[in-house]
Structure formats: structure tokens, C-alpha cells
PDB file of C-alpha atoms and ligand atoms in Angstrom:
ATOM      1  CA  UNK A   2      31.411 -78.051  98.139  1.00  0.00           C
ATOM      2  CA  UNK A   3      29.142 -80.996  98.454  1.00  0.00           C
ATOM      3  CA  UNK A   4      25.758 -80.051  97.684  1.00  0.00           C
ATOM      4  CA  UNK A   5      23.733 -83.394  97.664  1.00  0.00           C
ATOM      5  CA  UNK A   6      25.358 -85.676  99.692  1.00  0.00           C
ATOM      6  CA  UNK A   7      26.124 -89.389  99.099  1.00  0.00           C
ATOM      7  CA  UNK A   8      24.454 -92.295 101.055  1.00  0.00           C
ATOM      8  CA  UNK A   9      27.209 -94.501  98.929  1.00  0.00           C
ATOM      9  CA  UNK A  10      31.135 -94.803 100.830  1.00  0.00           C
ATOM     10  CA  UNK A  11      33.887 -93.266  98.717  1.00  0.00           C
ATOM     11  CA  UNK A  12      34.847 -96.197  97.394  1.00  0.00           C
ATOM     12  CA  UNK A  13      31.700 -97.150  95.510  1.00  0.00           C
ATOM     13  CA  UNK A  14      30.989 -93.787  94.264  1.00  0.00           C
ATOM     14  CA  UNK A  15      33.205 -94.026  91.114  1.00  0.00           C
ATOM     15  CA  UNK A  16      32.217 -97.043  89.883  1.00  0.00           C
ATOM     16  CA  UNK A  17      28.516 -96.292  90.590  1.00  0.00           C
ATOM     17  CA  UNK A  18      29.317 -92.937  89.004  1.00  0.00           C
ATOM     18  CA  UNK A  19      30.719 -94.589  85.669  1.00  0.00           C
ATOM     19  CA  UNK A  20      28.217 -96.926  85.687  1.00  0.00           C
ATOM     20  CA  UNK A  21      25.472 -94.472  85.717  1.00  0.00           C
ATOM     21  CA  UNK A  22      27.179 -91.704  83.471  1.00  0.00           C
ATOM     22  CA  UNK A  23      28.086 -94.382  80.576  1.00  0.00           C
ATOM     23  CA  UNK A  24      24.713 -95.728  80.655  1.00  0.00           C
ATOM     24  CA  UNK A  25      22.749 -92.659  80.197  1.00  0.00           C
ATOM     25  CA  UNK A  26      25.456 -91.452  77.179  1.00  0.00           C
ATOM     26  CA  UNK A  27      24.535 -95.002  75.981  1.00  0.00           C
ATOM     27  CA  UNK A  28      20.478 -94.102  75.976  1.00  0.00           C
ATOM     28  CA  UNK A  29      20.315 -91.084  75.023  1.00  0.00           C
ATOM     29  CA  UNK A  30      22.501 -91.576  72.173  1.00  0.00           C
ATOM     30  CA  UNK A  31      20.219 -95.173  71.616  1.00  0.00           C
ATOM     31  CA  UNK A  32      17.012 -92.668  71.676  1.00  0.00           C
ATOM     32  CA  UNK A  33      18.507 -90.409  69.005  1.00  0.00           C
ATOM     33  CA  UNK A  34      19.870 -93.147  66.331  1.00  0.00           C
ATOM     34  CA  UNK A  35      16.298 -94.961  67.100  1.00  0.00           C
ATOM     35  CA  UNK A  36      14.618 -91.231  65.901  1.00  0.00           C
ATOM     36  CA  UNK A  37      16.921 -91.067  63.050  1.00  0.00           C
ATOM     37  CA  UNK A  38      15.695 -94.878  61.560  1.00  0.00           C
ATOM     38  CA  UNK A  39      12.138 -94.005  62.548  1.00  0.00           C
ATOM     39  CA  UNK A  40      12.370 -90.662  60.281  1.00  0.00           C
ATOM     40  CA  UNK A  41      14.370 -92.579  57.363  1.00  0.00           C
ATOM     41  CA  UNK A  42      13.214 -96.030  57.166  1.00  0.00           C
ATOM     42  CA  UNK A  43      12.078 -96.925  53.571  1.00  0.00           C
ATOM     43  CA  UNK A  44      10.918-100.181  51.911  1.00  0.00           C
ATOM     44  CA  UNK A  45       7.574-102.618  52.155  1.00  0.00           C
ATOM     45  CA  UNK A  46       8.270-102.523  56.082  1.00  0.00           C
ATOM     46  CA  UNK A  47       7.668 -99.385  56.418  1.00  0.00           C
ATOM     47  CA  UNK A  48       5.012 -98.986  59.145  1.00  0.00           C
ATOM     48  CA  UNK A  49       5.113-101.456  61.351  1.00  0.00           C
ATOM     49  CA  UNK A  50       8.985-101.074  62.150  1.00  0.00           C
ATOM     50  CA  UNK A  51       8.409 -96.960  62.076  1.00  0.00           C
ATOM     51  CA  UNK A  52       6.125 -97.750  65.207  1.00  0.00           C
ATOM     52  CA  UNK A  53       8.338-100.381  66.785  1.00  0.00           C
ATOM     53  CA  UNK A  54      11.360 -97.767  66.430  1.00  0.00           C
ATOM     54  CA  UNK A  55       9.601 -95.477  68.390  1.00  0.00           C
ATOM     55  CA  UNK A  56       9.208 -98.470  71.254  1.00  0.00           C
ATOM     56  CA  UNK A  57      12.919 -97.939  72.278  1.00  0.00           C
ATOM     57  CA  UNK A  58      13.095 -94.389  71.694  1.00  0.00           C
ATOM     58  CA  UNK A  59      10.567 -94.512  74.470  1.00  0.00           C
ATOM     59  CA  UNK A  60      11.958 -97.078  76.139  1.00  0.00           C
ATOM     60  CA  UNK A  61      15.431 -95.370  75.956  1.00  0.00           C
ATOM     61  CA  UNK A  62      14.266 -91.524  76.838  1.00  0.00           C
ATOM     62  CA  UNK A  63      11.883 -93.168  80.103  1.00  0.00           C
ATOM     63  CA  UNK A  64      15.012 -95.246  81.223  1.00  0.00           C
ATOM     64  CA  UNK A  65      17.672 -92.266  80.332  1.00  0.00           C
ATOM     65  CA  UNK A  66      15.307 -90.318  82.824  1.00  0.00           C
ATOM     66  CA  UNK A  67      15.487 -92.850  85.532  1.00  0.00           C
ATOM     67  CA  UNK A  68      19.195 -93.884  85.470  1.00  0.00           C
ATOM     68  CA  UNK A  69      20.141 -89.478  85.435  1.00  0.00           C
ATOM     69  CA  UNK A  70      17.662 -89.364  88.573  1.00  0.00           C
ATOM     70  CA  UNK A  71      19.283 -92.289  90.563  1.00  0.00           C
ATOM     71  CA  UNK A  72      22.927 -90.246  89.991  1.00  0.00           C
ATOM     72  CA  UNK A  73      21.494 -87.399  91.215  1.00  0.00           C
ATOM     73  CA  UNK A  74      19.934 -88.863  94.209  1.00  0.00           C
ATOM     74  CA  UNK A  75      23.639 -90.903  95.030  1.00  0.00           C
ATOM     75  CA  UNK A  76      25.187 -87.059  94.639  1.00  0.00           C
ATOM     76  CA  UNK A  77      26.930 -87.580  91.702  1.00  0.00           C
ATOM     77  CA  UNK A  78      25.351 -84.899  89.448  1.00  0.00           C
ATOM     78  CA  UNK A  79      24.714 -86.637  85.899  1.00  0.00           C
ATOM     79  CA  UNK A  80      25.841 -85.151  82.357  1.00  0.00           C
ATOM     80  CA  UNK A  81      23.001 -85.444  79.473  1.00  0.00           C
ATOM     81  CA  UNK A  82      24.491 -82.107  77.785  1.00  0.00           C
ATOM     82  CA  UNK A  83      24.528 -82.780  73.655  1.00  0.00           C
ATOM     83  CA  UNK A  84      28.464 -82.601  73.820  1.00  0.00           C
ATOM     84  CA  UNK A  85      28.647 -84.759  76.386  1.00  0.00           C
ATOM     85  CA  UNK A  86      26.909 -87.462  74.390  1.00  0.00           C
ATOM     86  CA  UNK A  87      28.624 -86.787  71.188  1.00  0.00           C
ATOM     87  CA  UNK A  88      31.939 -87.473  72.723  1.00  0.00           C
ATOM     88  CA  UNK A  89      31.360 -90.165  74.676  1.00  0.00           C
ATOM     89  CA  UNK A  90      28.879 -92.086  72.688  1.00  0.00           C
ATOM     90  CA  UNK A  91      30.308 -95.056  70.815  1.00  0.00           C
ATOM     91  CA  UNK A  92      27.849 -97.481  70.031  1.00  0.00           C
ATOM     92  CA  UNK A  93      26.883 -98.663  66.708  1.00  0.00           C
ATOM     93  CA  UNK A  94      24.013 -98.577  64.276  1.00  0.00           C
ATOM     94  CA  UNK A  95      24.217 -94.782  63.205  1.00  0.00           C
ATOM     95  CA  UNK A  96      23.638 -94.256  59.453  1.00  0.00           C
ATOM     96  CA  UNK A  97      22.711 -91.225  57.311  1.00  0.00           C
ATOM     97  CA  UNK A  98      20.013 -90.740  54.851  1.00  0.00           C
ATOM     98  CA  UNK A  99      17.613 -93.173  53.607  1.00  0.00           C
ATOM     99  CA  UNK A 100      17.631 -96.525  54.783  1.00  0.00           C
ATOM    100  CA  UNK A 101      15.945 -99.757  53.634  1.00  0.00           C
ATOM    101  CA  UNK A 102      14.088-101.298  56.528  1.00  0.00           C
ATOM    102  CA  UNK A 103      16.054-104.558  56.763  1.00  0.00           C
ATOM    103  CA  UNK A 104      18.755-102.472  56.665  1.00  0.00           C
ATOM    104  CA  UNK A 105      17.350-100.489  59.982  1.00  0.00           C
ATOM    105  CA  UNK A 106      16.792-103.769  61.724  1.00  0.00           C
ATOM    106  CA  UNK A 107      20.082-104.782  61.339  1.00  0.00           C
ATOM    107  CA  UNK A 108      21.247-101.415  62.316  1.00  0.00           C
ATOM    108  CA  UNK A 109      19.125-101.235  65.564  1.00  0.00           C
ATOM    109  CA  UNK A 110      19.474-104.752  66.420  1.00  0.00           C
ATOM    110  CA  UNK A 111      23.935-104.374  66.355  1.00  0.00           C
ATOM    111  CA  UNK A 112      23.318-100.548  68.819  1.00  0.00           C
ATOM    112  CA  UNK A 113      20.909-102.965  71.423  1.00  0.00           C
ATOM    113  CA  UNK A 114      23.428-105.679  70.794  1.00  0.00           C
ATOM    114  CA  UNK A 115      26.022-103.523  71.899  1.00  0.00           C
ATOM    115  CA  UNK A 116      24.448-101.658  74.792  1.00  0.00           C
ATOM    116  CA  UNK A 117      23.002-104.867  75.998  1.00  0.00           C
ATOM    117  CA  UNK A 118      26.998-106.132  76.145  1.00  0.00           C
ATOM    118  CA  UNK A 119      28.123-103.035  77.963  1.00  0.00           C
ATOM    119  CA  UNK A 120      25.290-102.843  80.486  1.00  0.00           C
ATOM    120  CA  UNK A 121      25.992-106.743  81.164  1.00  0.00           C
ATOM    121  CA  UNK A 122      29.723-105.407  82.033  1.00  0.00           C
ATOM    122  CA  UNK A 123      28.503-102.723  84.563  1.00  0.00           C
ATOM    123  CA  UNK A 124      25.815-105.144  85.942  1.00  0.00           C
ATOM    124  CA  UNK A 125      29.326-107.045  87.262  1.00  0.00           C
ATOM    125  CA  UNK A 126      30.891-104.085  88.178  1.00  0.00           C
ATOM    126  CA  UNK A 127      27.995-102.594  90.449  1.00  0.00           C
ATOM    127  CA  UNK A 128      27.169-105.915  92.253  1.00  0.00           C
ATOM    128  CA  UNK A 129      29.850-105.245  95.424  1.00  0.00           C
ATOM    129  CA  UNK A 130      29.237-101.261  94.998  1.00  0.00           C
ATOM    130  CA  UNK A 131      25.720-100.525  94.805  1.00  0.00           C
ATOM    131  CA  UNK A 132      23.392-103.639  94.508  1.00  0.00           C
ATOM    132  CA  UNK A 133      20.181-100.993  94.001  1.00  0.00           C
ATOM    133  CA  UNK A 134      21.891 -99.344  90.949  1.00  0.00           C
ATOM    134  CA  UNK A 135      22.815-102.784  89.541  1.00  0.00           C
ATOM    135  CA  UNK A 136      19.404-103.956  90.243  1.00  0.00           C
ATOM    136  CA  UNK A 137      18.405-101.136  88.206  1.00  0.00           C
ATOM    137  CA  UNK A 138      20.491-102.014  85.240  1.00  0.00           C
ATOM    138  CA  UNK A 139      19.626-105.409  85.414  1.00  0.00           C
ATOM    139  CA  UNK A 140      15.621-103.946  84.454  1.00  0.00           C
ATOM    140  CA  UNK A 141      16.982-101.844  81.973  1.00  0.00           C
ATOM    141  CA  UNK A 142      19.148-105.003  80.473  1.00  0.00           C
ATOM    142  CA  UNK A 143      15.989-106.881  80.570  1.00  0.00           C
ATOM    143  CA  UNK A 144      13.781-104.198  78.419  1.00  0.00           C
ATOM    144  CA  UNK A 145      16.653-103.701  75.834  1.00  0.00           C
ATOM    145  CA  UNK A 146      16.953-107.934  75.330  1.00  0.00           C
ATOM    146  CA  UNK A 147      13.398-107.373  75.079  1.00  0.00           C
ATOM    147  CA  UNK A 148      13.411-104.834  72.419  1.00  0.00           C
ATOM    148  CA  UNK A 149      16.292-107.033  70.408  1.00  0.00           C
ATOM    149  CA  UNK A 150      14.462-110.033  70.539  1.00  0.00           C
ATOM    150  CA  UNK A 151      11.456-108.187  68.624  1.00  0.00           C
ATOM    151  CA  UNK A 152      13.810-106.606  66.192  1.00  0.00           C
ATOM    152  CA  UNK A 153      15.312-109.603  65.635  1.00  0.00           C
ATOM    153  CA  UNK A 154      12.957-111.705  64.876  1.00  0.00           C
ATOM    154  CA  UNK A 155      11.945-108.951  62.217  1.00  0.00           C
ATOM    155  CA  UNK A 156      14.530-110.153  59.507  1.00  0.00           C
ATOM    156  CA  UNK A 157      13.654-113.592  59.650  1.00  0.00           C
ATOM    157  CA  UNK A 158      14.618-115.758  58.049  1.00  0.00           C
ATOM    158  CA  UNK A 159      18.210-114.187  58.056  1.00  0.00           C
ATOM    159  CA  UNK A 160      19.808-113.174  53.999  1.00  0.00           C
TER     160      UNK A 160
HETATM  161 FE1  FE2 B 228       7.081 -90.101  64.648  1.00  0.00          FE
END
């Protein structure tokens, strides 16, 4: 039974759907790895990348939000539960225990690195299928390049 019905044809809804799905898997898993360098960051660095971690944990949890909403509102109903993300999340940058801050920035910078690259992929794949939800990744892309860029320049020069 079809309980919130599509404006998209068939044949975009798939694409759109994957699109959507990945990317919020992709967040939310970005928000949680961004809580666990914010809680274990150690070294001279301390505060001022503590506060910038929690930057894309925001970032990530307000944009998380926003792509779950636009699935729900093209009737494909979107899947935050934890297992959900556990399975399907595969980026990089997740560490246990301690971790010295140049360390974290190199961490957080390869996850954004990576989700940037992946977004960039469904960016393509949207364009034909759902300009508004590529339009929407394309803000999201632009936030997380953003956020890299800042981390980046953190562990300058490079060692
Ligand atoms: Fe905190």
C-alpha cells in the first residue's frame, strides 16, 4: 500500500531513493565519528579543534535531518535506525580511544574526503532523475568542502 505518494516517475525513484538513503547512512555515521574525536581528542590542540569537531557534527545531524525529510516527502520512507547505519556505513576516519589531535585532523579530514567523493558520484547520478534532490546535495557537497578546507588547513604545514 502506498501511503505517501510520489511526485517522482518510477523510474527516478530508485536512484533518488539510493541517493538519499546512502547519504543520510553517510551523515549520520559522519555525526557520530565527529562526537567520538570531539570526546577523545588529546594534545596542545585541544580546544580549538574540540569546538570545530562539533561544527560538522552539527553540520552533519542539521543536513541528516534535511536529506531524511526530502525522502519522505518523494514517498520513499528513509532508514536512520542504528543497524541500519552500522551496516551500511563505510566511510573512514573511525578510531578508538585517545587520539592526538593531528591525528583527529587527519582522521576527519580522510571521512569528509570520502563523503565529499561519494556525494560528488550521486550529484551525477541525480542530475536526469531529480534535479531538486541533486540541487540539494550539491549544498550539502558545498558545506562538507567547506568543513575540509578548515580541517585541512589545521595540520599545516603537512609532517
Ligand atoms: Fe561537547
Amino acid at each position: 500500500m502506498t501511503v505517501v505518494r510520489s511526485t517522482l516517475p518510477e523510474s527516478a525513484r530508485e536512484v533518488v531513493g539510493e541517493a538519499l538513503q546512502s547519504t543520510l547512512v553517510d551523515l549520520l555515521g559522519l555525526s557520530l565519528i565527529g562526537k567520538q574525536a570531539h570526546w577523545n581528542i588529546v594534545g596542545p590542540r585541544f580546544r580549538s579543534i574540540h569546538l570545530q569537531l562539533d561544527e560538522v557534527v552539527s553540520t552533519a545531524r542539521s543536513f541528516s535531518d534535511t536529506v531524511a525529510e526530502r525522502a519522505s516527502a518523494l514517498g520513499l520512507p528513509p532508514d536512520g535506525r542504528p543497524e541500519t547505519v552500522a551496516a551500511a556505513y563505510t566511510l573512514p576516519g573511525s578510531k578508538p580511544g585517545w587520539i592526538r589531535d593531528d591525528e583527529v585532523v587527519r582522521l576527519i579530514v580522510e571521512a569528509l574526503e570520502a563523503a565529499i567523493g561519494r556525494l560528488r558520484e550521486r550529484i551525477e547520478a541525480t542530475e536526469k532523475a531529480d534535479p531538486v534532490t541533486q540541487d540539494l546535495l550539491i549544498g550539502i557537497t558545498a558545506e562538507l568542502e567547506k568543513q575540509r578546507w578548515m580541517f585541512e588547513a589545521e595540520n599545516w604545514p603537512r609532517d
